[in-house]
Amino acid sequence: MKSIEPQDQIEAMLASQMAAVRMATMTFARRLAHCETIPQQDSAERAFNKLTRTFAAQVEALKKYRTGGQQHVTVKHVTVNEGGQAIVGNVSHGGRVTEKNNVNLMNLAPRCHARSKRTGCQCRPPAVRGSVVCRMHGAGGGAPEGKRNGNYRNGGRTKRTMAALAVVQAMARICRQTIDDLPD
C-alpha cells in the first residue's frame, strides 16, 4: 500500500482493495500450482483468472481517478518543410480498414439466430460464416471423432468399447425384462 501512495480516502480504499485482491491472487496461484485433481485445478484457475482481471481493472480505475479520466498528448517538436502543410486539431481519416475499423465490421456481422428458452432473447455472438448460428449453438459441428479428439487417450469412446457397452446394455435390458416377467 505504501508504494501506491494514496492521496485521499478514495485512493486509500482502492489501495487496500488492491492489496487484498493481490493477496488472494497469490493464494490461488499457490493452490493452482499444487492441485491434485482436475476439478480443483479448474476451480483455482477460474478464481485466479478473475482475481488477476480484477486487479488490472483496479489499477486502471486508480489511473483514471488520478488523471481525471483524461489522456494528455504532448507534442514536443514539429517540423514543417517548405511547401508542406500542418494541421492543428482533431484529425480523422477514412477508407482504409484498420484494426479499429475492423471492430465496426465485426459489429455488422450477422448474429446467431438461437434464442434462450428462459428469456426468449436472441443469442448475441456473431454467426459462423456459412451458418445461421454461432459456434456455441452447433455451427462448429461438435468434437472430432477418434484420435483427433483430446479425450481419446483412455479409450472410452473407441468403436470396440462402444460395441462392448452396447452388448452389456442389451444384456442388462434382457435381464431386467426377465426379472419383470417372473411370477410373484
mmCIF file of C-alpha atoms in Angstrom:
data_model
loop_
_atom_site.group_PDB
_atom_site.id
_atom_site.type_symbol
_atom_site.label_atom_id
_atom_site.label_comp_id
_atom_site.label_asym_id
_atom_site.label_seq_id
_atom_site.Cartn_x
_atom_site.Cartn_y
_atom_site.Cartn_z
ATOM 1 C CA MET A 1 0.000 0.000 0.000
ATOM 2 C CA LYS A 2 2.920 2.326 0.631
ATOM 3 C CA SER A 3 4.080 2.116 -2.987
ATOM 4 C CA ILE A 4 0.693 3.355 -4.243
ATOM 5 C CA GLU A 5 0.972 6.480 -2.047
ATOM 6 C CA PRO A 6 -2.745 7.276 -1.713
ATOM 7 C CA GLN A 7 -3.523 10.991 -1.800
ATOM 8 C CA ASP A 8 -7.069 10.867 -0.375
ATOM 9 C CA GLN A 9 -9.563 8.464 1.216
ATOM 10 C CA ILE A 10 -10.855 7.044 -2.053
ATOM 11 C CA GLU A 11 -7.340 6.194 -3.205
ATOM 12 C CA ALA A 12 -6.609 4.655 0.210
ATOM 13 C CA MET A 13 -9.753 2.496 -0.055
ATOM 14 C CA LEU A 14 -8.829 1.421 -3.581
ATOM 15 C CA ALA A 15 -5.258 0.683 -2.472
ATOM 16 C CA SER A 16 -6.480 -1.542 0.383
ATOM 17 C CA GLN A 17 -8.812 -3.378 -2.007
ATOM 18 C CA MET A 18 -5.932 -3.851 -4.438
ATOM 19 C CA ALA A 19 -3.754 -5.257 -1.645
ATOM 20 C CA ALA A 20 -6.498 -7.721 -0.628
ATOM 21 C CA VAL A 21 -7.040 -8.826 -4.252
ATOM 22 C CA ARG A 22 -3.275 -9.230 -4.699
ATOM 23 C CA MET A 23 -3.039 -11.447 -1.590
ATOM 24 C CA ALA A 24 -5.978 -13.573 -2.781
ATOM 25 C CA THR A 25 -4.379 -13.831 -6.237
ATOM 26 C CA MET A 26 -1.159 -15.172 -4.730
ATOM 27 C CA THR A 27 -3.155 -17.658 -2.616
ATOM 28 C CA PHE A 28 -4.930 -19.035 -5.668
ATOM 29 C CA ALA A 29 -1.685 -19.099 -7.654
ATOM 30 C CA ARG A 30 -0.230 -21.312 -4.915
ATOM 31 C CA ARG A 31 -3.356 -23.512 -4.939
ATOM 32 C CA LEU A 32 -3.193 -23.801 -8.721
ATOM 33 C CA ALA A 33 0.422 -24.973 -8.505
ATOM 34 C CA HIS A 34 -0.446 -27.729 -6.012
ATOM 35 C CA CYS A 35 -3.768 -29.078 -7.374
ATOM 36 C CA GLU A 36 -4.290 -32.828 -7.304
ATOM 37 C CA THR A 37 -7.495 -33.220 -9.316
ATOM 38 C CA ILE A 38 -8.843 -31.589 -12.451
ATOM 39 C CA PRO A 39 -11.911 -30.052 -10.701
ATOM 40 C CA GLN A 40 -9.593 -28.436 -8.136
ATOM 41 C CA GLN A 41 -7.416 -27.129 -10.948
ATOM 42 C CA ASP A 42 -10.432 -25.732 -12.839
ATOM 43 C CA SER A 43 -11.756 -24.011 -9.733
ATOM 44 C CA ALA A 44 -8.402 -22.489 -8.796
ATOM 45 C CA GLU A 45 -7.760 -21.410 -12.386
ATOM 46 C CA ARG A 46 -11.146 -19.648 -12.658
ATOM 47 C CA ALA A 47 -10.640 -17.813 -9.356
ATOM 48 C CA PHE A 48 -7.053 -16.869 -10.279
ATOM 49 C CA ASN A 49 -8.197 -15.540 -13.657
ATOM 50 C CA LYS A 50 -10.994 -13.443 -12.123
ATOM 51 C CA LEU A 51 -8.693 -12.028 -9.456
ATOM 52 C CA THR A 52 -5.985 -11.020 -11.930
ATOM 53 C CA ARG A 53 -8.579 -9.299 -14.143
ATOM 54 C CA THR A 54 -9.995 -7.544 -11.070
ATOM 55 C CA PHE A 55 -6.529 -6.312 -10.095
ATOM 56 C CA ALA A 56 -5.906 -4.970 -13.612
ATOM 57 C CA ALA A 57 -9.280 -3.178 -13.541
ATOM 58 C CA GLN A 58 -8.405 -1.662 -10.159
ATOM 59 C CA VAL A 59 -5.066 -0.383 -11.477
ATOM 60 C CA GLU A 60 -6.902 1.159 -14.425
ATOM 61 C CA ALA A 61 -9.507 2.721 -12.097
ATOM 62 C CA LEU A 62 -6.779 4.241 -9.923
ATOM 63 C CA LYS A 63 -5.036 5.636 -13.003
ATOM 64 C CA LYS A 64 -8.304 7.081 -14.313
ATOM 65 C CA TYR A 65 -9.153 8.583 -10.897
ATOM 66 C CA ARG A 66 -5.754 10.258 -10.605
ATOM 67 C CA THR A 67 -5.784 11.713 -14.122
ATOM 68 C CA GLY A 68 -9.457 12.666 -14.075
ATOM 69 C CA GLY A 69 -10.151 10.263 -16.942
ATOM 70 C CA GLN A 70 -8.328 12.455 -19.448
ATOM 71 C CA GLN A 71 -5.417 11.497 -21.634
ATOM 72 C CA HIS A 72 -2.830 14.112 -22.453
ATOM 73 C CA VAL A 73 -0.670 14.075 -25.567
ATOM 74 C CA THR A 74 2.261 16.443 -25.671
ATOM 75 C CA VAL A 75 3.927 17.202 -28.994
ATOM 76 C CA LYS A 76 7.452 18.434 -28.318
ATOM 77 C CA HIS A 77 8.779 19.085 -31.807
ATOM 78 C CA VAL A 78 7.070 19.505 -35.170
ATOM 79 C CA THR A 79 8.862 20.270 -38.428
ATOM 80 C CA VAL A 80 7.013 21.568 -41.457
ATOM 81 C CA ASN A 81 9.235 21.782 -44.524
ATOM 82 C CA GLU A 82 8.899 24.342 -47.271
ATOM 83 C CA GLY A 83 5.738 23.695 -49.266
ATOM 84 C CA GLY A 84 4.415 21.327 -46.575
ATOM 85 C CA GLN A 85 1.176 21.605 -44.669
ATOM 86 C CA ALA A 86 0.362 21.112 -41.000
ATOM 87 C CA ILE A 87 -2.998 20.558 -39.353
ATOM 88 C CA VAL A 88 -3.769 21.619 -35.807
ATOM 89 C CA GLY A 89 -6.779 19.912 -34.232
ATOM 90 C CA ASN A 90 -8.572 16.579 -34.369
ATOM 91 C CA VAL A 91 -7.749 14.557 -37.459
ATOM 92 C CA SER A 92 -9.633 11.507 -38.668
ATOM 93 C CA HIS A 93 -9.201 9.502 -41.817
ATOM 94 C CA GLY A 94 -11.418 7.017 -43.562
ATOM 95 C CA GLY A 95 -11.375 4.490 -46.335
ATOM 96 C CA ARG A 96 -8.708 2.131 -45.059
ATOM 97 C CA VAL A 97 -9.628 -0.905 -42.977
ATOM 98 C CA THR A 98 -7.614 -0.752 -39.784
ATOM 99 C CA GLU A 99 -7.916 -2.734 -36.597
ATOM 100 C CA LYS A 100 -10.239 -0.066 -35.191
ATOM 101 C CA ASN A 101 -12.469 -0.143 -38.298
ATOM 102 C CA ASN A 102 -12.354 -3.947 -38.232
ATOM 103 C CA VAL A 103 -14.251 -3.883 -34.921
ATOM 104 C CA ASN A 104 -17.029 -1.930 -36.623
ATOM 105 C CA LEU A 105 -17.151 -4.517 -39.417
ATOM 106 C CA MET A 106 -17.405 -7.290 -36.815
ATOM 107 C CA ASN A 107 -20.338 -5.479 -35.199
ATOM 108 C CA LEU A 108 -22.118 -5.524 -38.557
ATOM 109 C CA ALA A 109 -21.745 -9.314 -38.931
ATOM 110 C CA PRO A 110 -24.964 -11.401 -38.944
ATOM 111 C CA ARG A 111 -25.951 -12.590 -35.471
ATOM 112 C CA CYS A 112 -26.799 -16.067 -34.192
ATOM 113 C CA HIS A 113 -30.492 -17.000 -34.623
ATOM 114 C CA ALA A 114 -30.657 -19.159 -31.480
ATOM 115 C CA ARG A 115 -32.921 -17.967 -28.672
ATOM 116 C CA SER A 116 -32.837 -18.520 -24.921
ATOM 117 C CA LYS A 117 -35.502 -20.914 -23.624
ATOM 118 C CA ARG A 118 -35.817 -18.988 -20.381
ATOM 119 C CA THR A 119 -35.876 -15.356 -21.566
ATOM 120 C CA GLY A 120 -36.588 -15.707 -25.278
ATOM 121 C CA CYS A 121 -33.754 -13.270 -26.075
ATOM 122 C CA GLN A 122 -31.643 -13.788 -29.168
ATOM 123 C CA CYS A 123 -28.062 -15.015 -28.763
ATOM 124 C CA ARG A 124 -25.603 -12.133 -29.271
ATOM 125 C CA PRO A 125 -22.375 -13.622 -30.734
ATOM 126 C CA PRO A 126 -21.854 -13.417 -34.491
ATOM 127 C CA ALA A 127 -22.922 -16.410 -36.565
ATOM 128 C CA VAL A 128 -20.228 -18.610 -38.072
ATOM 129 C CA ARG A 129 -19.647 -17.884 -41.771
ATOM 130 C CA GLY A 130 -21.966 -20.095 -43.836
ATOM 131 C CA SER A 131 -24.251 -20.857 -40.864
ATOM 132 C CA VAL A 132 -27.091 -19.127 -39.036
ATOM 133 C CA VAL A 133 -25.861 -19.983 -35.520
ATOM 134 C CA CYS A 134 -22.720 -19.291 -33.504
ATOM 135 C CA ARG A 135 -20.117 -21.893 -32.560
ATOM 136 C CA MET A 136 -21.745 -22.401 -29.145
ATOM 137 C CA HIS A 137 -25.026 -23.415 -30.751
ATOM 138 C CA GLY A 138 -23.617 -26.052 -33.070
ATOM 139 C CA ALA A 139 -22.051 -24.350 -36.077
ATOM 140 C CA GLY A 140 -18.668 -25.940 -35.394
ATOM 141 C CA GLY A 141 -20.010 -29.471 -35.815
ATOM 142 C CA GLY A 142 -19.010 -30.767 -32.385
ATOM 143 C CA ALA A 143 -15.892 -32.513 -31.202
ATOM 144 C CA PRO A 144 -13.776 -34.506 -33.652
ATOM 145 C CA GLU A 145 -14.095 -38.261 -33.538
ATOM 146 C CA GLY A 146 -11.361 -40.773 -32.892
ATOM 147 C CA LYS A 147 -7.759 -39.900 -32.227
ATOM 148 C CA ARG A 148 -8.256 -36.237 -33.143
ATOM 149 C CA ASN A 149 -10.403 -35.839 -30.006
ATOM 150 C CA GLY A 150 -8.333 -34.892 -26.960
ATOM 151 C CA ASN A 151 -10.332 -37.251 -24.699
ATOM 152 C CA TYR A 152 -9.388 -40.272 -26.788
ATOM 153 C CA ARG A 153 -6.410 -41.216 -24.596
ATOM 154 C CA ASN A 154 -8.287 -43.580 -22.239
ATOM 155 C CA GLY A 155 -10.141 -45.475 -24.995
ATOM 156 C CA GLY A 156 -13.599 -44.832 -23.508
ATOM 157 C CA ARG A 157 -15.061 -43.874 -26.896
ATOM 158 C CA THR A 158 -13.361 -46.343 -29.236
ATOM 159 C CA LYS A 159 -15.553 -48.413 -31.555
ATOM 160 C CA ARG A 160 -14.651 -51.601 -29.712
ATOM 161 C CA THR A 161 -15.513 -50.122 -26.302
ATOM 162 C CA MET A 162 -18.797 -48.680 -27.602
ATOM 163 C CA ALA A 163 -19.733 -52.067 -29.125
ATOM 164 C CA ALA A 164 -18.960 -53.827 -25.828
ATOM 165 C CA LEU A 165 -21.026 -51.235 -23.961
ATOM 166 C CA ALA A 166 -23.968 -51.842 -26.328
ATOM 167 C CA VAL A 167 -23.746 -55.608 -25.675
ATOM 168 C CA VAL A 168 -23.683 -55.057 -21.896
ATOM 169 C CA GLN A 169 -26.660 -52.686 -22.111
ATOM 170 C CA ALA A 170 -28.615 -55.192 -24.215
ATOM 171 C CA MET A 171 -27.861 -57.984 -21.708
ATOM 172 C CA ALA A 172 -28.943 -55.726 -18.820
ATOM 173 C CA ARG A 173 -32.174 -54.917 -20.662
ATOM 174 C CA ILE A 174 -32.870 -58.628 -21.217
ATOM 175 C CA CYS A 175 -32.150 -59.353 -17.523
ATOM 176 C CA ARG A 176 -34.498 -56.611 -16.366
ATOM 177 C CA GLN A 177 -37.244 -57.858 -18.665
ATOM 178 C CA THR A 178 -36.732 -61.452 -17.474
ATOM 179 C CA ILE A 179 -36.981 -60.320 -13.835
ATOM 180 C CA ASP A 180 -40.150 -58.362 -14.628
ATOM 181 C CA ASP A 181 -41.684 -61.421 -16.343
ATOM 182 C CA LEU A 182 -41.071 -63.717 -13.347
ATOM 183 C CA PRO A 183 -44.266 -64.627 -11.459
ATOM 184 C CA ASP A 184 -44.576 -63.155 -7.978
#
